Amino acid sequence: MHIEVRNLNKSFGDFNAVQNVSFEIEKGHLIGLLGPSGGGKTSILRMLAGLESPTSGDILFHGKRVNDLPPQERGIGFVFQNYALFKHMTVFDNIAFGLKVKKQSKEQIRQRVTELVELTGLKGFEHRYVHQLSGGQRQRVAFARALAPEPQLLLLDEPFAAIDAKIRTELRTWLKEMIERVGITSIFVTHDQDEAIEVADEIMIIGKGKLEQKGTPWEIYKNPQTPFVASFIGESTVVEDLSVLKGFESAAADHPGTKALIRPEYIEIGRPGEIKLASATLDANVKDVHFRGSEWLVELLVGNVKLITYRSLEKEVLRPGDFVNVLVHRAYLFNDNDSWIAENSLKTDPMPVHI
Amino acid sequence: MTIRRLWITAVYLIFTILLIIPLIEIVRGSWADGWGGFTQALMRPQSLHALGMTGIIVIVVTLINTMFGVMLALYLVRAQWIGPRIKRLLNSLVDLPFAVSPVIGGLMIVLLLGPSTVIGALFEDAGFKVVYALPGMILATLFVTFPIMVREVLPVLQEIGAQQEEAASTLGAYSWYTFWKVTWPSIRWGVIYGVVLTVARSLGEFGAVLVVSGNIMNKTQTATTLVYQDVENFNVVAANGVALVLAVFSVGLLLLMEWAKKRKEVH
Ligand SMILES: Nc1ncnc2c1ncn2[C@@H]1O[C@H](COP(=O)(O)OP(=O)(O)OP(=O)(O)O)[C@@H](O)[C@H]1O
Ligand SMILES: [Mg+2]
């Protein structure tokens, strides 16, 4: 289903939970709604589902305004954060609920439920009650129940929030495959950026009720359009005083009050002499190193500015107090009016890239 | 240890004095003249009439209270069109009958709907007697028992939350279907518990009914007000006989309640 939202607003009393949100979603796409807690993600989903009515703005499905359509008529599947399974019903009856409402024949219902039970790997659990299932199994039941009436849009509110990290990665791969196989337009909410990046075709970043940016994970990572997005996606440190960063002084001089946001992957470190562009490097001390499973997390002190970066396990191990050279390849610069990505001017390209 | 044993003994003692001994006394009293005396007391026209009245009141009140109580609880918890302030007001109003003495409740009905008031006169002209008649007695018992069902169902509704119902609505189910298939199974045991309590309470209601009914023999007398009159007339055997019937019902209800309570905890 093609979805369009125009200037959506929702206020609770005098609190604006959602402000002027507009977006469009192509049929068959999987969208991740990402943002900090209390940002308004659930509110947006609930308005799409018709469980909450917008204070103002329009919601269009296939170009038709559905604001006044009750949830029953919208053809939407909703997977709730805590699943909201019918706890006095068996797995079979939970999945069959939407089909019984539609007054399908017993045989049709049995067929469809069996199909979904197999699709979701719940075979053998049909006659269990909800309290006899594990978290992951419940999640699958919720998913199957929402899919049973063949909705045109699937909304998932933090579908993996209640599941432990390991099963979570399994489930989200499974979910992505499942959604691709069924070919249904889907929106899912998450707090977890890895999850959004891994699963979603497109990500929408929601902060304080506003849609900050919408794009593919790569676009958002490469060209964050607001400091909020830049700091939310990936890891980063903010450097308030640009003058300590060699190669970014001109930017600092041209735009007073500009700050830099630096990701670990923008930074290269090496023993003295290891980095070829020696003129562009900064002197730094290793403050601390932490083992992160597949690499070292290195904390650096440049003057009194703290930076972080990662270092391969293959390279020589650094110790706290070691003296190193640091090359900052690029930085995300921002001030009150503008934000852009700047390459280190002492490297080959002398001009910063404005976006 | 000894203190604990003392406490247990005290509890048994109080239990015996307050419940068992009176019950034994009622049984003994009603059998003072043997089986014949007991049946005679119950077969008096006024006994049959009074028990019949009580029966009608219990059935009507329980039916009305169950429906309205469940409905009001649903509205108080779920309805979005009622503002939070009105909800709070209604919520505290529900408890009013618990706070007000039943006699005062009865009196309020007499003062509002009695034959000498405007509304009462209007009803009377239409040929419908409220006070000193069955409708008034039902109204008085309704007033007294009204909070029971709401207070049983409301917390259950709050606890289960609206999400299962919302899930049902996204699956295409409208409110009536959702109520029976999703909400009802969750509140069922709470409602049954509320019904038992309502029956027990309306079976034994005395003060409010006495004021509203005028206690006219063979007309507006209920089992409890008959017991009261029999005692006044020193007709101890008859009083005990009718009281025994009420007591048997109460014990039966008590057992039913225990069973319902267990089921409620399980589900
Ligand atoms: N029914 C309500 N009444 C009042 N305020 C509400 C209501 N529902 C949500 N809010 C407020 O609206 C804001 C957005 O809530 P929402 O649930 O959409 O956030 P969210 O992005 O889903 O957060 P989370 O990630 O923690 O689930 C929050 O500040 C919340 O307190
Ligand atoms: Mg939420």
XYZ file of C-alpha atoms and ligand atoms in Angstrom:
654
model
C 0.000 0.000 0.000
C 1.229 3.486 -0.852
C 1.146 5.750 2.177
C 1.272 9.477 2.444
C 1.209 11.619 5.557
C 0.816 15.379 5.372
C 1.508 17.831 8.207
C 0.515 15.392 10.883
C 0.128 16.855 14.367
C -0.868 15.307 17.633
C -1.128 17.059 20.951
C -2.040 15.664 24.330
C -3.366 18.631 26.264
C -0.848 21.366 25.553
C 1.975 18.916 24.863
C 2.828 18.440 21.192
C 3.815 14.815 20.801
C 3.962 14.911 16.989
C 4.663 18.096 15.038
C 4.206 18.676 11.334
C 5.314 15.262 10.204
C 5.064 14.586 6.461
C 6.353 11.617 4.531
C 5.565 9.198 1.753
C 6.177 5.469 1.638
C 6.378 3.374 -1.502
C 4.427 0.167 -1.767
C 6.354 -2.834 -0.453
C 9.013 -0.871 1.398
C 10.211 -1.658 4.895
C 10.631 1.519 6.928
C 12.380 1.856 10.272
C 11.180 4.555 12.643
C 14.159 5.392 14.779
C 14.481 7.866 17.601
C 14.942 8.408 21.283
C 12.315 7.491 23.858
C 9.304 9.759 24.003
C 9.956 11.093 20.506
C 6.500 10.297 19.195
C 7.117 7.074 17.261
C 4.308 5.124 18.874
C 1.977 8.092 18.444
C 2.651 8.148 14.694
C 2.014 4.420 14.367
C -1.185 4.656 16.380
C -2.474 7.439 14.171
C -1.693 5.424 11.056
C -3.620 2.511 12.547
C -6.552 4.709 13.544
C -6.162 3.987 17.246
C -5.530 7.670 17.862
C -6.967 10.548 15.850
C -4.605 13.275 14.631
C -5.056 16.779 15.993
C -4.518 17.982 12.441
C -3.071 16.752 9.176
C -3.977 14.083 6.669
C -3.240 10.411 6.291
C -3.671 8.979 2.816
C -3.653 5.346 1.757
C -3.496 4.861 -2.022
C -4.182 8.585 -2.344
C -7.452 8.344 -0.399
C -7.840 10.238 2.889
C -8.445 7.764 5.709
C -8.524 10.073 8.727
C -12.157 9.267 9.432
C -11.873 5.548 8.800
C -12.001 3.454 11.996
C -9.146 0.982 12.618
C -11.450 -1.890 11.644
C -11.694 -0.570 8.072
C -8.086 0.364 7.446
C -6.700 -3.039 6.536
C -3.719 -2.698 8.833
C -1.835 -5.273 10.848
C -0.464 -3.996 14.149
C 2.137 -5.781 16.254
C 2.164 -4.230 19.694
C 5.246 -3.673 21.777
C 4.145 -6.200 24.391
C 2.305 -8.229 21.716
C -1.160 -7.822 23.323
C -2.020 -11.426 22.512
C -5.416 -12.668 23.604
C -4.312 -14.494 26.691
C -7.376 -16.695 27.120
C -7.042 -18.041 23.589
C -4.734 -20.647 22.124
C -2.146 -19.820 19.483
C -4.545 -21.133 16.855
C -7.436 -18.971 18.039
C -5.206 -15.919 18.303
C -4.114 -16.253 14.698
C -7.638 -17.120 13.575
C -9.236 -14.088 15.274
C -9.113 -11.718 12.309
C -10.417 -14.434 10.003
C -13.328 -15.295 12.271
C -14.257 -11.621 12.387
C -14.406 -11.718 8.601
C -16.735 -14.730 8.869
C -14.560 -16.966 6.737
C -15.473 -20.642 6.591
C -13.950 -23.075 9.084
C -11.993 -24.734 6.300
C -10.580 -21.457 4.978
C -9.566 -20.436 8.488
C -7.887 -23.749 9.165
C -5.935 -23.503 5.934
C -4.781 -19.947 6.455
C -3.790 -20.549 10.078
C -1.879 -23.700 9.164
C -0.077 -21.774 6.450
C 0.918 -19.017 8.890
C 1.865 -21.459 11.614
C 4.274 -23.063 9.182
C 5.557 -19.737 7.896
C 6.346 -18.565 11.414
C 7.766 -21.860 12.593
C 5.137 -22.377 15.276
C 4.165 -25.870 14.220
C 3.243 -27.993 17.207
C 2.369 -24.997 19.384
C -1.128 -24.386 17.974
C -2.920 -25.522 21.088
C -0.785 -23.777 23.648
C -1.905 -20.740 25.558
C 0.070 -17.531 25.466
C 1.561 -18.012 28.929
C 3.049 -21.304 27.788
C 5.198 -19.612 25.124
C 8.612 -17.987 25.170
C 9.078 -14.320 24.281
C 10.272 -15.125 20.784
C 7.362 -17.476 20.180
C 4.911 -14.843 21.372
C 6.469 -12.377 18.987
C 5.872 -14.820 16.140
C 2.263 -15.375 17.175
C 1.696 -11.615 17.248
C 3.239 -11.392 13.799
C 1.140 -14.261 12.427
C -2.026 -12.852 13.967
C -1.431 -9.460 12.357
C -0.691 -11.044 8.966
C -3.633 -13.463 8.929
C -6.293 -11.127 7.498
C -3.827 -10.145 4.741
C -3.385 -6.492 5.684
C -1.918 -4.029 3.216
C 0.231 -2.311 5.792
C 2.044 -3.860 8.728
C 2.953 -1.706 11.725
C 5.356 -3.072 14.302
C 5.992 -1.201 17.538
C 9.376 -2.273 18.885
C 8.751 -5.860 17.935
C 11.966 -7.098 19.535
C 12.116 -4.944 22.630
C 11.271 -7.752 25.026
C 13.670 -10.290 23.538
C 17.260 -10.949 24.498
C 20.079 -9.777 22.245
C 20.986 -13.063 20.588
C 17.493 -14.191 19.594
C 16.834 -10.622 18.604
C 19.342 -10.690 15.756
C 17.937 -14.017 14.589
C 14.384 -12.754 14.737
C 15.044 -9.565 12.858
C 16.687 -11.373 9.981
C 13.762 -13.727 10.008
C 11.312 -10.827 10.048
C 12.976 -9.086 7.133
C 12.870 -12.261 5.061
C 9.283 -12.843 6.030
C 8.205 -9.334 5.100
C 10.052 -9.561 1.804
C 8.410 -12.876 1.036
C 4.925 -11.558 1.799
C 5.732 -8.286 0.006
C 3.837 -6.088 2.416
C 4.518 -2.409 3.149
C 5.803 -2.271 6.714
C 6.830 0.280 9.292
C 8.638 -0.755 12.418
C 9.675 1.244 15.427
C 12.968 0.724 17.181
C 15.356 2.354 19.606
C 18.222 0.387 18.232
C 20.080 1.937 15.301
C 21.830 -1.294 14.345
C 18.454 -2.901 14.020
C 17.139 -0.096 11.825
C 20.254 -0.034 9.647
C 20.274 -3.770 9.207
C 16.603 -4.322 8.501
C 15.112 -1.207 6.937
C 15.021 -0.129 3.291
C 14.598 3.389 4.569
C 14.936 4.999 7.956
C 12.982 7.874 9.408
C 14.615 9.602 12.341
C 12.096 11.015 14.795
C 13.181 13.384 17.537
C 10.994 15.472 19.857
C 7.923 14.921 17.710
C 9.582 16.010 14.476
C 10.702 14.022 11.460
C 14.382 14.908 11.313
C 15.375 12.990 8.222
C 14.185 10.205 5.947
C 16.420 8.195 3.684
C 18.290 4.957 3.169
C 20.559 3.989 6.063
C 23.602 4.838 3.947
C 22.274 8.286 2.989
C 21.541 9.089 6.571
C 24.922 7.917 7.709
C 26.753 9.785 4.962
C 24.741 12.974 4.855
C 23.069 13.639 8.138
C 21.017 16.769 7.644
C 20.820 17.910 11.237
C 23.214 17.673 14.180
C 20.546 15.606 15.926
C 20.666 12.965 13.201
C 24.457 13.079 13.041
C 24.793 12.454 16.744
C 22.035 9.875 16.809
C 23.349 7.651 14.027
C 26.637 5.946 14.692
C 29.028 6.817 17.486
C 30.510 10.246 17.777
C 32.217 12.804 19.921
C 31.521 16.500 19.720
C 34.503 18.861 19.709
C 33.539 22.339 20.848
C 36.826 24.082 20.080
C 37.768 23.580 16.440
C 41.129 25.298 16.757
C 42.787 22.192 18.168
C 41.901 20.184 15.036
C 44.573 20.584 12.399
C 43.070 21.009 8.952
C 39.784 22.502 10.131
C 41.055 25.871 11.323
C 39.784 27.737 8.263
C 36.257 26.524 8.864
C 36.538 27.647 12.443
C 37.719 31.067 11.357
C 35.017 31.512 8.669
C 32.153 30.431 10.877
C 32.593 31.402 14.487
C 30.757 29.187 16.931
C 31.053 26.103 14.750
C 31.442 22.736 16.422
C 32.616 19.447 15.033
C 31.167 16.001 15.360
C 33.718 13.282 14.787
C 33.026 9.605 14.321
C 35.564 6.942 15.330
C 35.850 5.838 11.705
C 36.900 9.364 10.631
C 40.074 9.018 12.692
C 43.308 7.264 11.821
C 45.971 6.642 14.449
C 49.509 5.402 14.273
C 52.839 5.371 16.005
C 55.000 8.391 15.115
C 56.009 8.020 11.470
C 53.331 5.458 10.586
C 50.976 7.984 8.995
C 52.216 9.300 5.655
C 50.659 12.775 5.818
C 52.717 13.676 8.841
C 52.003 17.406 8.442
C 48.284 16.844 8.935
C 48.560 14.803 12.101
C 47.936 15.827 15.670
C 49.882 14.698 18.668
C 47.891 12.696 21.144
C 48.173 10.493 24.172
C 46.350 7.229 24.639
C 44.075 7.719 27.598
C 42.635 4.250 27.770
C 41.988 1.147 25.646
C 39.013 -1.191 25.936
C 38.584 -4.614 24.376
C 35.385 -4.678 22.262
C 35.198 -8.267 21.089
C 36.440 -7.759 17.530
C 38.566 -4.641 17.965
C 40.075 -2.191 20.435
C 38.251 0.948 21.452
C 40.925 3.590 21.952
C 40.333 6.764 23.938
C 42.655 9.596 22.945
C 43.543 12.944 24.453
C 44.479 15.730 22.026
C 45.348 18.579 24.344
C 42.329 18.313 26.545
C 39.918 17.212 23.802
C 38.823 13.611 24.014
C 38.380 11.544 20.852
C 37.559 7.892 20.359
C 38.448 5.489 17.596
C 38.757 1.786 16.911
C 41.919 -0.144 16.201
C 42.283 -3.537 14.599
C 43.366 -6.432 16.815
C 45.954 -7.258 14.133
C 47.900 -4.087 14.861
C 50.322 -3.584 17.653
C 48.567 -3.207 21.002
C 48.505 0.309 22.440
C 48.775 1.028 26.147
C 47.482 3.939 28.174
C 50.048 6.744 28.122
C 51.454 5.820 24.702
C 52.226 8.695 22.391
C 50.489 8.507 18.968
C 49.807 10.548 15.855
C 46.202 11.209 14.900
C 44.800 12.097 11.505
C 41.215 13.387 11.457
C 40.080 12.663 7.895
C 36.796 14.486 8.062
C 34.389 16.086 10.460
C 30.735 16.904 10.528
C 30.663 20.633 11.214
C 27.627 22.482 12.447
C 26.562 25.777 13.914
C 23.196 27.330 14.667
C 22.410 27.977 11.000
C 24.112 25.314 8.989
C 25.742 21.929 8.941
C 28.126 20.328 6.455
C 30.765 17.682 6.134
C 34.325 18.975 5.825
C 37.353 17.013 4.671
C 40.668 17.716 6.272
C 42.078 20.695 4.295
C 45.644 19.497 4.706
C 44.820 16.371 2.725
C 44.552 16.559 -1.073
C 41.151 18.227 -1.428
C 41.444 21.814 -0.277
C 37.710 22.662 -0.490
C 35.142 21.565 2.083
C 32.076 19.816 0.667
C 28.914 21.776 1.345
C 25.660 19.864 1.589
C 4.973 -19.059 69.620
C 2.657 -18.724 72.586
C 1.549 -15.280 71.462
C 0.753 -16.647 68.056
C -1.231 -19.484 69.573
C -3.087 -16.979 71.703
C -3.982 -14.973 68.638
C -5.267 -18.023 66.824
C -7.397 -18.957 69.803
C -8.767 -15.429 69.969
C -9.682 -15.502 66.294
C -11.508 -18.807 66.689
C -13.265 -17.469 69.754
C -14.489 -14.326 68.023
C -15.507 -16.356 65.001
C -17.510 -18.701 67.234
C -19.173 -15.965 69.246
C -20.064 -13.793 66.278
C -21.025 -16.399 63.718
C -21.393 -19.956 64.895
C -23.373 -19.377 68.094
C -25.955 -17.084 66.465
C -26.324 -19.561 63.633
C -26.877 -22.437 66.055
C -29.337 -20.279 67.955
C -31.261 -19.558 64.768
C -31.429 -23.252 63.920
C -32.485 -24.166 67.483
C -35.003 -21.335 67.620
C -36.653 -22.291 64.380
C -36.932 -25.927 65.537
C -38.232 -25.052 69.022
C -41.687 -26.289 68.008
C -40.323 -29.059 65.828
C -40.707 -29.492 62.070
C -44.362 -28.537 62.300
C -43.626 -25.159 63.853
C -40.954 -24.446 61.296
C -43.124 -25.223 58.283
C -46.043 -23.407 59.811
C -43.944 -20.280 60.232
C -42.775 -20.438 56.646
C -46.159 -21.311 55.198
C -47.836 -18.231 56.648
C -49.109 -16.107 53.733
C -46.986 -13.154 54.853
C -43.839 -15.345 54.942
C -44.414 -16.626 51.432
C -45.183 -13.142 50.212
C -42.153 -11.624 51.911
C -39.807 -14.295 50.561
C -41.335 -13.768 47.136
C -40.735 -10.020 47.363
C -37.150 -10.580 48.397
C -36.719 -12.986 45.490
C -38.071 -10.487 42.971
C -35.936 -7.666 44.369
C -32.780 -9.789 44.335
C -33.295 -10.905 40.739
C -34.209 -7.487 39.347
C -31.507 -5.633 41.278
C -28.809 -8.131 40.339
C -29.736 -8.013 36.663
C -29.822 -4.216 36.507
C -26.716 -3.759 38.613
C -24.683 -6.249 36.635
C -25.493 -4.570 33.349
C -25.053 -1.020 34.529
C -22.090 -1.785 36.743
C -20.141 -3.431 33.925
C -21.132 -0.662 31.531
C -20.132 2.116 33.895
C -16.827 0.414 34.701
C -16.131 0.116 30.965
C -16.921 3.785 30.404
C -14.906 4.934 33.383
C -11.831 3.038 32.244
C -12.033 3.083 28.452
C -14.223 5.897 27.141
C -12.137 8.624 25.574
C -15.054 11.014 25.121
C -15.414 11.434 28.899
C -12.930 13.963 30.229
C -10.568 12.892 33.006
C -12.160 15.337 35.443
C -15.671 14.014 34.912
C -14.289 10.497 35.203
C -12.766 11.305 38.563
C -16.016 12.850 39.758
C -18.071 9.847 38.612
C -15.525 7.530 40.155
C -15.938 9.054 43.585
C -19.717 9.320 43.198
C -19.851 5.559 42.663
C -18.692 5.074 46.240
C -21.359 7.347 47.700
C -23.726 4.506 48.654
C -20.918 2.838 50.617
C -20.353 6.046 52.548
C -24.007 6.877 53.185
C -26.065 4.872 55.662
C -28.707 2.777 53.841
C -31.415 4.374 55.987
C -30.364 7.792 54.695
C -30.352 6.377 51.171
C -33.917 5.186 51.651
C -34.899 8.511 53.112
C -33.454 10.352 50.120
C -35.657 8.286 47.839
C -38.717 9.051 49.945
C -37.855 12.747 49.946
C -37.284 12.766 46.197
C -40.001 10.460 44.945
C -42.485 10.241 47.831
C -46.219 10.822 47.123
C -46.027 14.384 48.435
C -43.175 15.453 46.118
C -43.595 16.847 42.603
C -41.983 13.894 40.840
C -43.730 11.375 43.059
C -47.101 13.018 42.390
C -46.433 12.942 38.668
C -45.729 9.213 38.795
C -48.768 8.636 40.985
C -51.007 10.450 38.504
C -49.689 8.158 35.814
C -50.777 5.271 38.027
C -47.257 4.289 39.004
C -46.488 4.157 42.685
C -42.793 4.378 43.536
C -42.445 4.850 47.275
C -44.292 2.381 49.524
C -44.297 -0.004 46.558
C -42.017 -2.470 44.794
C -40.316 0.062 42.452
C -39.137 2.120 45.405
C -37.814 -0.960 47.174
C -35.932 -2.009 44.076
C -34.579 1.507 43.716
C -33.418 1.567 47.338
C -31.666 -1.795 47.008
C -30.104 -0.674 43.727
C -28.723 2.371 45.459
C -27.214 0.360 48.265
C -25.635 -2.305 46.050
C -24.586 -0.096 43.132
C -20.848 0.255 43.923
C -20.249 -3.496 44.247
C -20.121 -4.442 40.570
C -18.235 -1.331 39.488
C -15.622 -1.871 42.186
C -15.155 -5.512 41.170
C -14.848 -4.929 37.435
C -13.038 -1.595 37.251
C -9.660 -2.725 38.620
C -9.677 -5.799 36.391
C -10.265 -3.625 33.336
C -7.506 -1.291 34.398
C -5.133 -4.158 34.879
C -5.706 -5.886 31.540
C -5.326 -2.563 29.704
C -6.767 -1.539 26.380
C -4.187 -3.177 24.137
C -5.929 -6.499 23.601
C -9.057 -4.593 22.634
C -7.059 -2.342 20.331
C -5.483 -5.389 18.743
C -8.975 -6.780 18.160
C -10.038 -3.538 16.493
C -7.083 -3.553 14.098
C -8.089 -7.126 13.242
C -11.495 -5.825 12.184
C -13.611 -6.552 15.266
C -16.171 -3.956 16.348
C -16.996 -3.178 19.957
C -19.730 -5.744 20.593
C -17.685 -8.632 19.185
C -14.584 -7.380 20.984
C -16.467 -7.170 24.268
C -17.697 -10.755 24.136
C -14.600 -12.370 22.662
C -11.819 -10.358 24.283
C -12.988 -8.320 27.276
C -15.593 -10.630 28.757
C -13.326 -13.671 29.259
C -10.990 -11.466 31.289
C -13.603 -9.854 33.510
C -15.897 -12.898 33.752
C -14.817 -14.048 37.191
C -14.849 -10.525 38.542
C -18.442 -10.160 37.330
C -19.468 -13.482 38.873
C -17.904 -12.443 42.148
C -19.745 -9.131 41.914
C -23.040 -10.931 41.215
C -22.624 -13.120 44.279
C -21.867 -10.103 46.454
C -24.803 -8.169 45.007
C -27.171 -11.073 45.620
C -25.934 -11.419 49.179
C -26.205 -7.726 49.843
C -29.692 -7.305 48.351
C -30.899 -10.456 50.109
C -29.992 -8.971 53.458
C -30.776 -5.281 52.851
C -32.903 -3.928 55.655
C -32.590 -0.225 56.472
C -33.146 1.367 53.074
C -35.968 -1.041 52.233
C -37.657 -0.504 55.590
C -37.796 3.256 55.098
C -38.977 3.110 51.495
C -41.453 0.243 51.825
C -43.333 1.260 54.937
C -43.259 -2.458 55.806
C -46.868 -3.202 54.911
C -47.628 -6.885 55.493
C -48.472 -8.866 52.353
C -47.739 -5.823 50.285
C -44.314 -4.322 50.713
C -42.762 -6.629 53.269
C -39.485 -8.415 52.499
C -37.934 -11.339 54.349
C -35.711 -9.119 56.470
C -38.441 -6.672 57.439
C -40.720 -9.624 58.248
C -38.083 -11.034 60.612
C -37.951 -7.613 62.215
C -41.736 -7.537 62.648
C -41.868 -11.085 64.000
C -39.267 -10.204 66.592
C -41.227 -7.111 67.544
C -44.301 -9.333 68.013
C -42.335 -11.866 70.120
C -42.993 -14.479 67.436
C -39.518 -15.953 67.929
C -40.074 -19.257 66.149
C -41.346 -17.570 62.993
C -38.553 -14.992 63.081
C -35.964 -17.741 63.376
C -37.616 -19.769 60.630
C -37.444 -16.969 58.071
C -33.963 -16.000 59.279
C -32.820 -19.582 58.769
C -33.928 -19.498 55.142
C -31.905 -16.311 54.630
C -28.923 -17.780 56.465
C -28.939 -20.923 54.335
C -28.873 -18.798 51.191
C -26.041 -16.717 52.603
C -23.915 -19.734 53.442
C -24.552 -21.091 49.976
C -23.471 -17.772 48.492
C -20.407 -17.707 50.692
C -19.297 -21.068 49.340
C -20.020 -19.912 45.780
C -17.984 -16.798 46.455
C -15.003 -18.799 47.669
C -15.157 -20.845 44.497
C -15.454 -17.736 42.321
C -12.574 -16.110 44.145
C -10.340 -19.070 43.432
C -11.260 -19.060 39.762
C -10.714 -15.312 39.629
C -7.195 -15.738 40.912
C -6.437 -18.485 38.442
C -7.628 -16.522 35.412
N -2.211 9.300 25.985
C -1.238 10.201 26.218
N -1.459 11.262 27.023
C -0.506 12.182 27.236
N 0.715 12.137 26.716
C 1.011 11.121 25.917
C 0.059 10.090 25.621
N 0.638 9.195 24.789
C 1.897 9.642 24.581
N 2.119 10.795 25.245
C 3.355 11.578 25.222
O 3.716 11.805 23.897
C 5.111 11.672 23.716
C 5.411 10.688 22.624
O 5.001 9.416 23.059
P 5.234 8.120 22.196
O 4.658 6.990 22.940
O 4.748 8.349 20.817
O 6.823 8.035 22.210
P 7.765 6.933 21.579
O 8.614 7.620 20.576
O 6.968 5.774 21.110
O 8.643 6.557 22.832
P 9.225 5.115 23.249
O 10.371 4.882 22.340
O 9.654 5.330 24.658
O 8.136 4.123 23.111
C 5.686 11.272 25.064
O 6.288 12.393 25.642
C 4.491 10.833 25.855
O 4.642 11.187 27.208
Mg 6.734 3.749 21.852
